GROMACS .gro file of C-alpha atoms in nm:
model
  169
    1MET     CA    1  -2.138   2.865  -2.765
    2ARG     CA    2  -2.181   2.721  -2.373
    3LEU     CA    3  -2.192   2.345  -2.541
    4PHE     CA    4  -1.905   2.429  -2.802
    5ALA     CA    5  -1.661   2.567  -2.475
    6ALA     CA    6  -1.801   2.259  -2.251
    7LEU     CA    7  -1.722   1.995  -2.535
    8THR     CA    8  -1.399   2.170  -2.590
    9CYS     CA    9  -1.276   2.170  -2.237
   10LEU     CA   10  -1.368   1.795  -2.203
   11ALA     CA   11  -1.184   1.728  -2.521
   12LEU     CA   12  -0.877   1.881  -2.356
   13THR     CA   13  -0.888   1.707  -2.013
   14PRO     CA   14  -0.567   1.547  -1.950
   15SER     CA   15  -0.570   1.172  -1.924
   16CYS     CA   16  -0.398   1.192  -1.588
   17LEU     CA   17  -0.789   1.203  -1.471
   18ALA     CA   18  -0.828   0.870  -1.603
   19ASP     CA   19  -0.928   0.582  -1.363
   20THR     CA   20  -0.641   0.473  -1.181
   21ILE     CA   21  -0.784   0.153  -1.030
   22HIS     CA   22  -0.898  -0.151  -1.246
   23THR     CA   23  -1.061  -0.467  -1.144
   24LEU     CA   24  -0.875  -0.786  -1.242
   25ALA     CA   25  -1.059  -1.068  -1.400
   26GLU     CA   26  -0.899  -1.352  -1.169
   27GLY     CA   27  -1.021  -1.093  -0.876
   28GLY     CA   28  -0.844  -0.837  -0.705
   29PHE     CA   29  -0.721  -0.499  -0.850
   30TYR     CA   30  -0.457  -0.332  -1.042
   31HIS     CA   31  -0.322   0.014  -1.010
   32HIS     CA   32  -0.243   0.160  -1.357
   33GLN     CA   33   0.041   0.406  -1.281
   34SER     CA   34   0.231   0.161  -1.057
   35GLY     CA   35   0.137  -0.170  -1.210
   36TRP     CA   36   0.076  -0.290  -0.864
   37VAL     CA   37  -0.156  -0.592  -0.801
   38PHE     CA   38  -0.397  -0.603  -0.500
   39PRO     CA   39  -0.487  -0.963  -0.471
   40GLN     CA   40  -0.799  -1.082  -0.307
   41GLN     CA   41  -0.604  -1.284  -0.076
   42ILE     CA   42  -0.276  -1.287   0.102
   43GLY     CA   43  -0.177  -1.533   0.351
   44ALA     CA   44  -0.437  -1.515   0.612
   45PHE     CA   45  -0.538  -1.159   0.506
   46SER     CA   46  -0.858  -1.065   0.285
   47LEU     CA   47  -0.897  -0.782   0.082
   48VAL     CA   48  -1.164  -0.558   0.221
   49GLY     CA   49  -1.357  -0.352  -0.041
   50ALA     CA   50  -1.156  -0.205  -0.329
   51PRO     CA   51  -0.863   0.001  -0.334
   52GLN     CA   52  -0.917   0.406  -0.341
   53ASP     CA   53  -0.719   0.684  -0.443
   54LEU     CA   54  -0.590   0.917  -0.197
   55ASN     CA   55  -0.704   1.250  -0.257
   56GLY     CA   56  -0.754   1.257  -0.623
   57THR     CA   57  -0.379   1.153  -0.680
   58ASP     CA   58  -0.220   0.858  -0.819
   59ASP     CA   59  -0.130   0.753  -0.459
   60VAL     CA   60  -0.361   0.438  -0.386
   61VAL     CA   61  -0.460   0.242  -0.045
   62ALA     CA   62  -0.606  -0.087  -0.003
   63TYR     CA   63  -0.720  -0.263   0.339
   64TYR     CA   64  -0.683  -0.622   0.424
   65ALA     CA   65  -0.837  -0.776   0.723
   66ARG     CA   66  -0.772  -1.124   0.923
   67VAL     CA   67  -0.961  -1.270   1.210
   68HIS     CA   68  -0.767  -1.495   1.458
   69LYS     CA   69  -0.922  -1.610   1.767
   70GLY     CA   70  -1.178  -1.321   1.806
   71VAL     CA   71  -0.926  -1.042   1.721
   72ARG     CA   72  -0.951  -0.846   1.381
   73THR     CA   73  -0.646  -0.702   1.236
   74VAL     CA   74  -0.672  -0.468   0.959
   75ALA     CA   75  -0.354  -0.357   0.766
   76SER     CA   76  -0.332  -0.103   0.488
   77VAL     CA   77  -0.115  -0.117   0.176
   78SER     CA   78  -0.028   0.212   0.049
   79ILE     CA   79   0.144   0.317  -0.279
   80TYR     CA   80   0.281   0.643  -0.293
   81SER     CA   81   0.463   0.853  -0.570
   82PRO     CA   82   0.789   1.009  -0.430
   83ASP     CA   83   0.642   1.321  -0.446
   84SER     CA   84   0.338   1.242  -0.263
   85ALA     CA   85   0.190   1.506  -0.015
   86GLU     CA   86   0.047   1.231   0.201
   87PRO     CA   87   0.182   1.211   0.566
   88GLU     CA   88   0.412   0.900   0.693
   89THR     CA   89   0.541   0.810   0.331
   90ARG     CA   90   0.899   0.769   0.482
   91PRO     CA   91   1.041   0.593   0.769
   92ALA     CA   92   1.180   0.905   0.920
   93SER     CA   93   0.814   1.031   0.962
   94ILE     CA   94   0.783   0.784   1.252
   95LYS     CA   95   0.974   0.775   1.587
   96ALA     CA   96   1.095   0.452   1.597
   97THR     CA   97   1.394   0.229   1.545
   98PRO     CA   98   1.435   0.106   1.189
   99VAL     CA   99   1.539  -0.239   1.110
  100THR     CA  100   1.617  -0.325   0.725
  101MET     CA  101   1.522  -0.654   0.604
  102GLU     CA  102   1.490  -0.823   0.274
  103ILE     CA  103   1.114  -0.830   0.148
  104SER     CA  104   1.129  -0.988  -0.201
  105LYS     CA  105   1.401  -1.174  -0.361
  106GLN     CA  106   1.262  -1.134  -0.712
  107PRO     CA  107   1.267  -0.812  -0.758
  108LYS     CA  108   1.548  -0.769  -0.484
  109LEU     CA  109   1.379  -0.520  -0.275
  110ARG     CA  110   1.450  -0.429   0.107
  111ALA     CA  111   1.235  -0.262   0.344
  112THR     CA  112   1.252  -0.080   0.630
  113LYS     CA  113   1.048  -0.217   0.931
  114LEU     CA  114   0.899   0.000   1.220
  115VAL     CA  115   0.753  -0.109   1.532
  116TYR     CA  116   0.616   0.135   1.746
  117LYS     CA  117   0.349   0.241   2.023
  118ASP     CA  118   0.027   0.349   1.860
  119GLY     CA  119  -0.209   0.477   2.119
  120LYS     CA  120  -0.215   0.369   2.504
  121THR     CA  121  -0.311  -0.023   2.425
  122SER     CA  122  -0.151  -0.087   2.059
  123ARG     CA  123   0.153  -0.106   1.881
  124ALA     CA  124   0.174  -0.038   1.491
  125THR     CA  125   0.400  -0.228   1.248
  126ALA     CA  126   0.505  -0.071   0.942
  127TYR     CA  127   0.716  -0.161   0.655
  128PHE     CA  128   0.829   0.113   0.402
  129VAL     CA  129   1.001  -0.012   0.055
  130GLN     CA  130   1.108   0.284  -0.117
  131THR     CA  131   1.232   0.279  -0.506
  132GLU     CA  132   1.300   0.570  -0.739
  133THR     CA  133   0.950   0.568  -0.875
  134TRP     CA  134   0.705   0.443  -0.594
  135ILE     CA  135   0.698   0.411  -0.223
  136VAL     CA  136   0.498   0.098  -0.079
  137LYS     CA  137   0.396   0.149   0.297
  138ILE     CA  138   0.216  -0.157   0.464
  139ARG     CA  139   0.104  -0.059   0.799
  140ALA     CA  140  -0.107  -0.252   1.095
  141SER     CA  141  -0.207  -0.154   1.434
  142VAL     CA  142  -0.277  -0.421   1.687
  143PRO     CA  143  -0.353  -0.477   2.069
  144ALA     CA  144  -0.020  -0.471   2.245
  145THR     CA  145  -0.090  -0.799   2.403
  146ASP     CA  146  -0.130  -0.982   2.058
  147LYS     CA  147   0.209  -1.167   2.018
  148GLU     CA  148   0.091  -1.395   1.736
  149VAL     CA  149   0.013  -1.138   1.494
  150ALA     CA  150   0.375  -1.050   1.412
  151PRO     CA  151   0.464  -1.346   1.231
  152ALA     CA  152   0.122  -1.330   0.995
  153LEU     CA  153   0.215  -0.945   0.925
  154GLU     CA  154   0.554  -1.032   0.788
  155THR     CA  155   0.416  -1.306   0.567
  156PHE     CA  156   0.142  -1.074   0.455
  157ALA     CA  157   0.438  -0.811   0.379
  158ARG     CA  158   0.642  -1.053   0.198
  159GLY     CA  159   0.355  -1.216  -0.003
  160GLN     CA  160   0.262  -0.901  -0.149
  161ARG     CA  161   0.267  -0.889  -0.526
  162TRP     CA  162   0.620  -0.720  -0.544
  163ASP     CA  163   0.670  -0.816  -0.901
  164SER     CA  164   0.393  -0.628  -1.036
  165LEU     CA  165   0.554  -0.297  -0.907
  166GLN     CA  166   0.689  -0.073  -1.205
  167LEU     CA  167   1.036  -0.044  -1.107
  168PRO     CA  168   1.324   0.166  -1.325
  169ASN     CA  169   1.513  -0.039  -1.578
   0.00000   0.00000   0.00000
């Protein structure tokens, strides 16, 4: 009887528990729910490990890194559902002056960019793209003295696979 109950529970398990992240044949990873592609390389940044789901939800994060003049910069790319319980999923959650910019021409998307103090000797840059179906956050924290990283971060943000994000018609 216990075996029957266990098999019944497994058979009725919702498909939402399916793996959210898949490996791509050409390298990189694919987030099943949003369609987002995490390539192996974007500009000077390389993917570090595999993307991870956040707390067993449809939200995911991947980390990229670059080394320039001996300074390692790590950037995170997070994909959130609009009802995510994760902190800092929207620009209003961060105390900084927002700047709106075009992040992608195809599809046409705008981002809110925030630059703010992150600890005593660092500054963070975050880009938020909000759509009806997904929120994308790109964030990096760097030494406040590293002035050369800003253009590389902007290239990284614009170089994302925006075309892979599932958007409403």
